């Protein structure tokens, strides 16, 4: 394994690990705040118990996310020094603001965890809301930095030099809104289905049913509303990608040839040698419509992209198809849940509906991982789109493969530890709050 592949693999591993905890840190405090609000309004002890149980989970994920996020910040300088040398002064502002949001989140979480029966009840609830809001802002700010890599702004690139730097314009680049919107909703979908799925499993097992039913309802509502909104944000993102990164769109759809009334490709296996997609379902004109809002508009294909600037087609295509497929499954579950809420109340206690949510437990995070694969692999070979190639940014330091092996061992160990702690937490909840 050469340095370049090792550096990219380590970064992919770190991002893939951290994004799970980022999503949970952005969303679970809102679940916690809702159950806490119900406790204050109704005085039903089950909501107090639920809030305390969820807050302990938030603390576990926050600690793990803090560790993995700190590692990522060091890796940027270690693995991509040439990138940070030029890009740091341009998009450093969202990272510095993210640090501020992180500190606020940490302080608020400390207040919340140790504020029971010490603070005014509503102030105590407010500290929990601050945890969620600051976590959400942290996510948005980090995504703004990533969006800058996809849509560079806030500087002029003249004769290999970065001049006329405007950090504000860089932070609010043309891609930040669509990416932040899509990522935030994805976080709610992933975390909502994961939490609802865990509680659905406990209900199916007949353990502490009243407690888990209350938890399931809160998480399921967040998950299903977000699942319905996600295709709309996906449409916004697709149109942005079509305008600013046509090579990424072409790779996502394995769209080899420029054409009008371009077909949307569903599934299929890209044949790179013959430049076609086998075993795919194609909907004529739909790609043109989704990309440009018109069924006849021309969509740029890979034939107009120099070969040395084309993303890895197969990886991007499969990742995109996985993301969309999982999103549609969760959307279908959301539709069934809304039907249950409005028309078929008896479905809400049916085992088949609970089994669907249990089945969907990992789907949101798998979709998030696939989506980030599309975002990052689909931008290749660029680390700054159209400006700097990834290969030109990697560190010259030898032995990065050993760093990759070490980090892999650390992350696997962390994952095992987190799973063990969560398992113990769930068992403890059932013993403490059995009703």
Coordinates of C-alpha atoms in Angstrom, one line a residue, residues 7-433:
X7 CA -3.6 8.4 3.5
X8 CA -6.9 8.2 1.7
X9 CA -7.9 5.0 3.4
X10 CA -7.1 6.5 6.8
X11 CA -9.1 9.6 6.1
X12 CA -12.0 7.5 4.8
X13 CA -11.9 5.3 8.0
X14 CA -11.8 8.3 10.3
X15 CA -14.6 10.2 8.5
X16 CA -16.7 7.0 8.3
X17 CA -16.3 6.4 12.0
X18 CA -16.8 10.0 13.1
X19 CA -19.9 10.7 11.0
X20 CA -22.0 8.2 13.0
X21 CA -21.3 10.0 16.2
X22 CA -21.7 13.4 14.6
X23 CA -25.2 12.5 13.5
X24 CA -26.2 11.2 16.9
X25 CA -24.7 14.2 18.6
X26 CA -26.7 16.5 16.3
X27 CA -30.0 14.8 16.8
X28 CA -30.4 12.8 20.0
X29 CA -30.3 15.9 22.3
X30 CA -33.6 17.0 20.5
X31 CA -35.2 13.6 21.4
X32 CA -34.0 14.2 24.9
X33 CA -35.4 17.7 25.0
X34 CA -38.8 16.6 23.7
X35 CA -39.1 13.9 26.4
X36 CA -37.9 16.3 29.0
X37 CA -40.6 18.8 27.9
X38 CA -43.3 16.1 28.2
X39 CA -42.0 15.4 31.8
X40 CA -42.3 19.1 32.7
X41 CA -45.8 19.5 31.2
X42 CA -47.3 16.2 32.2
X43 CA -45.3 15.2 35.3
X44 CA -45.4 11.6 34.1
X45 CA -42.3 9.9 35.5
X46 CA -41.7 7.7 32.5
X47 CA -40.7 10.8 30.5
X48 CA -38.2 11.8 33.3
X49 CA -36.7 8.3 33.2
X50 CA -36.6 8.4 29.4
X51 CA -34.8 11.8 29.4
X52 CA -32.2 10.5 31.9
X53 CA -31.7 7.3 29.9
X54 CA -31.2 9.1 26.7
X55 CA -28.9 11.7 28.3
X56 CA -26.5 9.0 29.3
X57 CA -26.5 7.7 25.7
X58 CA -25.8 11.2 24.5
X59 CA -22.9 11.5 26.9
X60 CA -21.3 8.2 25.6
X61 CA -21.7 9.3 22.0
X62 CA -20.4 12.8 22.7
X63 CA -17.3 11.5 24.4
X64 CA -16.5 9.2 21.5
X65 CA -17.3 11.8 18.9
X66 CA -15.1 14.3 20.6
X67 CA -12.2 11.8 20.4
X68 CA -12.7 10.9 16.8
X69 CA -13.3 14.6 15.8
X70 CA -10.1 15.7 17.5
X71 CA -8.2 13.0 15.6
X72 CA -9.6 14.2 12.3
X73 CA -8.4 17.7 12.9
X74 CA -4.9 16.4 13.4
X75 CA -5.1 14.1 10.4
X76 CA -5.8 17.1 8.1
X77 CA -2.4 18.5 8.9
X78 CA -0.6 15.2 9.1
X79 CA -1.9 13.6 5.9
X80 CA -2.7 16.6 3.7
X81 CA -0.1 19.4 4.5
X82 CA -0.1 21.0 1.1
X83 CA -3.9 21.2 1.2
X84 CA -3.9 22.8 4.6
X85 CA -1.1 25.2 3.7
X86 CA -3.2 26.9 1.1
X87 CA -6.8 26.1 2.2
X88 CA -6.4 26.7 5.9
X89 CA -6.4 30.5 5.7
X90 CA -9.4 30.4 3.4
X91 CA -11.9 28.0 5.1
X92 CA -10.5 28.1 8.6
X93 CA -13.4 30.3 9.8
X94 CA -16.1 27.5 9.9
X95 CA -13.6 25.2 11.7
X96 CA -12.9 27.9 14.4
X97 CA -16.6 28.6 14.8
X98 CA -17.2 24.9 15.0
X99 CA -14.8 24.7 17.9
X100 CA -16.7 27.4 19.7
X101 CA -20.0 25.5 19.1
X102 CA -18.4 22.4 20.4
X103 CA -17.3 24.1 23.6
X104 CA -20.8 25.5 24.1
X105 CA -22.2 22.0 23.5
X106 CA -19.8 20.5 26.1
X107 CA -20.6 23.1 28.8
X108 CA -24.4 22.8 28.2
X109 CA -24.2 19.0 28.3
X110 CA -22.3 19.2 31.6
X111 CA -25.0 21.5 33.0
X112 CA -27.7 19.2 31.8
X113 CA -26.2 16.0 33.2
X114 CA -25.5 17.4 36.6
X115 CA -28.4 19.9 36.8
X116 CA -31.2 17.5 37.9
X117 CA -32.8 19.0 41.0
X118 CA -30.2 21.7 41.1
X119 CA -31.4 24.2 38.5
X120 CA -34.8 25.8 37.8
X121 CA -36.6 23.0 35.9
X122 CA -37.2 25.1 32.7
X123 CA -33.6 26.4 32.8
X124 CA -32.4 22.8 33.1
X125 CA -34.6 21.9 30.0
X126 CA -33.1 24.9 28.2
X127 CA -29.5 23.6 28.7
X128 CA -30.6 20.4 26.9
X129 CA -31.9 22.4 24.0
X130 CA -28.6 24.3 23.8
X131 CA -26.8 20.9 23.5
X132 CA -28.9 20.1 20.5
X133 CA -28.7 23.5 18.8
X134 CA -25.0 23.8 19.3
X135 CA -24.4 20.3 18.0
X136 CA -26.5 21.0 14.9
X137 CA -24.5 24.2 14.3
X138 CA -21.3 22.2 14.6
X139 CA -22.4 19.9 11.9
X140 CA -23.5 22.7 9.6
X141 CA -20.2 24.5 10.0
X142 CA -18.2 21.3 9.2
X143 CA -20.3 20.6 6.2
X144 CA -19.8 24.2 5.1
X145 CA -16.0 23.5 5.0
X146 CA -16.6 20.3 3.0
X147 CA -18.9 22.2 0.6
X148 CA -16.1 24.6 0.0
X149 CA -14.0 21.7 -1.3
X150 CA -16.8 20.9 -3.8
X151 CA -17.5 24.6 -4.7
X152 CA -14.4 26.7 -4.0
X153 CA -15.1 30.4 -3.3
X154 CA -13.7 33.3 -1.4
X155 CA -10.4 33.7 -3.2
X156 CA -8.8 34.3 -6.6
X157 CA -6.4 31.7 -8.0
X158 CA -3.8 33.4 -10.1
X159 CA -0.5 31.9 -11.2
X160 CA -0.7 29.2 -8.6
X161 CA -1.3 31.6 -5.8
X162 CA -4.4 32.1 -3.6
X163 CA -5.1 35.9 -3.3
X164 CA -8.0 38.2 -2.3
X165 CA -9.1 35.8 0.4
X166 CA -12.7 36.4 1.8
X167 CA -13.4 33.8 4.6
X168 CA -17.1 34.8 4.8
X169 CA -17.6 34.1 1.1
X170 CA -15.7 30.9 1.4
X171 CA -17.9 29.7 4.3
X172 CA -21.1 30.6 2.6
X173 CA -20.1 29.1 -0.7
X174 CA -22.6 28.1 -3.4
X175 CA -22.8 24.5 -2.2
X176 CA -23.1 25.0 1.6
X177 CA -26.9 25.3 1.8
X178 CA -27.8 22.2 -0.2
X179 CA -25.1 20.1 1.5
X180 CA -26.0 21.3 5.0
X181 CA -29.7 20.8 4.4
X182 CA -29.2 17.3 3.0
X183 CA -26.8 16.3 5.8
X184 CA -28.9 17.6 8.7
X185 CA -32.1 15.8 7.5
X186 CA -30.0 12.7 6.9
X187 CA -28.8 12.9 10.5
X188 CA -32.4 13.0 11.7
X189 CA -33.4 10.1 9.5
X190 CA -30.4 7.9 10.5
X191 CA -30.6 8.6 14.2
X192 CA -34.4 8.5 14.3
X193 CA -34.6 5.1 12.7
X194 CA -31.7 3.7 14.8
X195 CA -33.2 4.8 18.1
X196 CA -36.8 3.8 17.1
X197 CA -35.4 0.5 15.9
X198 CA -33.7 -0.3 19.2
X199 CA -36.8 0.5 21.1
X200 CA -39.0 -1.5 18.7
X201 CA -36.8 -4.5 19.4
X202 CA -37.3 -4.1 23.1
X203 CA -41.0 -3.8 22.6
X204 CA -41.1 -7.0 20.5
X205 CA -39.2 -8.8 23.3
X206 CA -41.8 -7.6 25.8
X207 CA -39.3 -5.8 28.0
X208 CA -40.5 -2.6 29.7
X209 CA -43.0 -2.1 27.0
X210 CA -44.6 1.2 28.4
X211 CA -41.2 2.9 28.7
X212 CA -40.0 1.8 25.2
X213 CA -43.3 2.6 23.6
X214 CA -43.0 6.2 24.7
X215 CA -39.4 6.4 23.4
X216 CA -40.4 4.7 20.2
X217 CA -43.1 7.3 19.4
X218 CA -40.8 10.2 19.8
X219 CA -37.9 8.8 17.7
X220 CA -40.3 7.3 15.1
X221 CA -42.0 10.7 14.5
X222 CA -38.6 12.5 14.0
X223 CA -37.4 9.7 11.7
X224 CA -40.5 9.5 9.5
X225 CA -40.9 13.3 9.1
X226 CA -37.3 13.5 8.1
X227 CA -37.6 10.5 5.7
X228 CA -40.4 12.3 3.9
X229 CA -38.3 15.6 3.6
X230 CA -35.1 13.9 2.6
X231 CA -36.0 13.3 -1.1
X232 CA -36.8 17.0 -1.4
X233 CA -33.4 17.9 -0.1
X234 CA -31.9 15.3 -2.3
X235 CA -33.5 17.0 -5.3
X236 CA -31.9 20.3 -4.3
X237 CA -28.5 18.6 -3.9
X238 CA -28.8 16.8 -7.3
X239 CA -29.5 20.1 -9.1
X240 CA -26.5 21.7 -7.4
X241 CA -24.2 18.8 -8.3
X242 CA -25.4 18.9 -11.9
X243 CA -24.5 22.6 -12.1
X244 CA -21.2 22.6 -10.3
X245 CA -19.9 19.0 -10.5
X246 CA -21.1 17.4 -13.7
X247 CA -18.4 14.8 -13.5
X248 CA -19.8 13.6 -10.1
X249 CA -23.3 13.5 -11.5
X250 CA -22.2 11.5 -14.5
X251 CA -20.3 9.0 -12.3
X252 CA -23.4 8.7 -9.9
X253 CA -25.6 7.7 -12.8
X254 CA -22.9 6.0 -14.9
X255 CA -23.8 8.5 -17.6
X256 CA -21.1 7.9 -20.2
X257 CA -22.4 10.0 -23.1
X258 CA -23.7 13.5 -23.3
X259 CA -27.3 13.5 -24.5
X260 CA -30.6 15.3 -24.3
X261 CA -33.6 13.7 -22.6
X262 CA -31.1 11.7 -20.5
X263 CA -32.4 8.6 -18.8
X264 CA -32.3 8.0 -15.1
X265 CA -30.5 4.8 -14.3
X266 CA -31.8 2.7 -11.5
X267 CA -29.5 -0.1 -10.4
X268 CA -27.3 -1.8 -12.9
X269 CA -23.6 -2.7 -13.2
X270 CA -21.3 -0.2 -15.0
X271 CA -19.3 -1.7 -17.8
X272 CA -16.3 0.7 -18.0
X273 CA -14.8 -1.0 -21.0
X274 CA -17.8 -0.8 -23.2
X275 CA -19.1 2.4 -21.5
X276 CA -22.6 1.1 -20.7
X277 CA -24.7 0.0 -17.8
X278 CA -25.9 -3.6 -17.7
X279 CA -29.1 -4.9 -16.0
X280 CA -30.3 -1.3 -15.2
X281 CA -33.8 0.1 -15.3
X282 CA -33.8 3.3 -17.3
X283 CA -36.5 6.0 -17.2
X284 CA -36.2 8.2 -20.3
X285 CA -35.8 12.0 -19.7
X286 CA -35.9 11.7 -15.9
X287 CA -32.2 12.5 -15.3
X288 CA -32.6 15.6 -17.4
X289 CA -35.6 16.6 -15.3
X290 CA -34.0 15.8 -12.0
X291 CA -30.8 17.6 -12.9
X292 CA -32.2 20.7 -14.7
X293 CA -36.0 20.7 -14.2
X294 CA -36.7 19.9 -17.8
X295 CA -37.2 16.5 -19.6
X296 CA -35.2 17.5 -22.7
X297 CA -32.2 19.4 -21.3
X298 CA -28.8 18.1 -22.2
X299 CA -26.9 16.3 -19.4
X300 CA -23.1 16.3 -19.6
X301 CA -21.6 12.8 -19.8
X302 CA -18.2 11.4 -19.0
X303 CA -17.3 11.7 -22.6
X304 CA -16.8 15.4 -22.1
X305 CA -14.6 14.9 -19.0
X306 CA -10.9 14.3 -19.5
X307 CA -10.0 10.8 -18.4
X308 CA -7.6 11.9 -15.8
X309 CA -10.3 14.1 -14.2
X310 CA -13.0 11.4 -14.1
X311 CA -14.1 10.0 -10.7
X312 CA -14.1 6.3 -10.0
X313 CA -17.4 5.4 -11.7
X314 CA -18.2 2.0 -10.2
X315 CA -17.7 3.1 -6.5
X316 CA -19.6 6.3 -7.0
X317 CA -22.5 4.7 -8.9
X318 CA -22.9 1.8 -6.4
X319 CA -22.7 4.1 -3.4
X320 CA -25.3 6.4 -4.9
X321 CA -27.7 3.5 -5.7
X322 CA -27.3 2.1 -2.2
X323 CA -28.1 5.5 -0.7
X324 CA -31.2 6.0 -2.8
X325 CA -32.4 2.5 -2.3
X326 CA -32.1 2.7 1.5
X327 CA -33.8 6.1 1.4
X328 CA -36.7 4.8 -0.5
X329 CA -37.2 1.9 1.9
X330 CA -37.2 4.3 4.9
X331 CA -39.6 6.6 3.0
X332 CA -42.0 3.6 2.5
X333 CA -41.9 2.8 6.2
X334 CA -42.6 6.4 7.0
X335 CA -45.6 6.4 4.7
X336 CA -46.9 3.3 6.4
X337 CA -46.4 4.9 9.8
X338 CA -48.3 8.0 8.8
X339 CA -51.2 5.9 7.5
X340 CA -51.1 4.1 10.9
X341 CA -51.3 7.5 12.7
X342 CA -54.2 8.8 10.7
X343 CA -56.3 5.9 9.5
X344 CA -55.1 2.6 10.9
X345 CA -54.6 3.0 14.6
X346 CA -54.4 -0.7 15.2
X347 CA -51.2 -0.8 13.1
X348 CA -49.4 1.2 15.7
X349 CA -49.2 -1.8 18.1
X350 CA -48.8 -4.4 15.3
X351 CA -45.7 -6.6 15.4
X352 CA -45.1 -6.3 11.6
X353 CA -44.8 -2.5 11.8
X354 CA -42.4 -2.8 14.8
X355 CA -40.4 -5.4 12.8
X356 CA -40.1 -3.0 9.9
X357 CA -38.6 -0.3 12.2
X358 CA -36.3 -2.9 13.8
X359 CA -35.1 -4.0 10.3
X360 CA -34.5 -0.3 9.5
X361 CA -32.2 0.3 12.5
X362 CA -28.9 0.4 10.6
X363 CA -30.3 1.7 7.3
X364 CA -30.0 5.4 7.9
X365 CA -26.4 5.2 8.9
X366 CA -25.6 2.9 5.9
X367 CA -27.2 5.5 3.7
X368 CA -25.2 8.3 5.4
X369 CA -21.9 6.3 4.8
X370 CA -22.9 5.7 1.2
X371 CA -23.8 9.4 0.7
X372 CA -20.4 10.5 2.0
X373 CA -18.8 8.1 -0.3
X374 CA -20.6 9.7 -3.2
X375 CA -19.5 13.2 -2.0
X376 CA -15.9 12.4 -1.5
X377 CA -15.1 9.7 -4.1
X378 CA -17.3 11.6 -6.6
X379 CA -15.1 14.7 -6.3
X380 CA -11.9 12.8 -7.2
X381 CA -9.3 13.3 -8.4
X382 CA -9.7 16.8 -6.8
X383 CA -9.3 17.7 -3.2
X384 CA -10.3 21.3 -4.1
X385 CA -12.6 20.9 -7.0
X386 CA -10.9 22.1 -10.2
X387 CA -8.0 23.7 -8.3
X388 CA -5.9 21.1 -6.5
X389 CA -5.7 17.4 -7.0
X390 CA -5.7 15.0 -4.1
X391 CA -2.4 13.4 -5.2
X392 CA -0.7 16.8 -5.0
X393 CA -1.9 17.4 -1.4
X394 CA -0.7 14.2 0.3
X395 CA 2.1 14.2 2.8
X396 CA 5.6 13.1 1.6
X397 CA 6.3 11.5 5.0
X398 CA 6.9 7.7 4.6
X399 CA 5.2 5.0 6.5
X400 CA 1.7 6.3 6.4
X401 CA 0.4 2.7 5.9
X402 CA 1.5 1.9 9.5
X403 CA -0.4 4.9 10.7
X404 CA -3.5 3.5 8.9
X405 CA -3.1 0.1 10.5
X406 CA -2.8 1.7 14.0
X407 CA -5.8 3.9 13.5
X408 CA -7.8 1.0 12.2
X409 CA -7.0 -0.9 15.4
X410 CA -7.9 2.1 17.5
X411 CA -11.3 2.6 15.8
X412 CA -12.2 -1.0 15.9
X413 CA -11.4 -1.0 19.7
X414 CA -13.5 2.1 20.2
X415 CA -16.4 0.7 18.3
X416 CA -16.4 -2.5 20.4
X417 CA -16.2 -0.4 23.6
X418 CA -19.1 1.8 22.5
X419 CA -21.2 -1.2 21.6
X420 CA -20.4 -2.8 25.0
X421 CA -21.3 0.5 26.9
X422 CA -24.5 0.9 25.0
X423 CA -25.5 -2.7 25.7
X424 CA -24.9 -2.2 29.4
X425 CA -26.8 1.0 29.3
X426 CA -29.8 -0.6 27.7
X427 CA -29.8 -3.5 30.2
X428 CA -29.5 -1.0 33.1
X429 CA -32.4 1.1 31.8
X430 CA -34.6 -2.0 31.8
X431 CA -33.7 -2.7 35.4
X432 CA -34.0 0.8 36.7
X433 CA -37.1 2.0 34.9

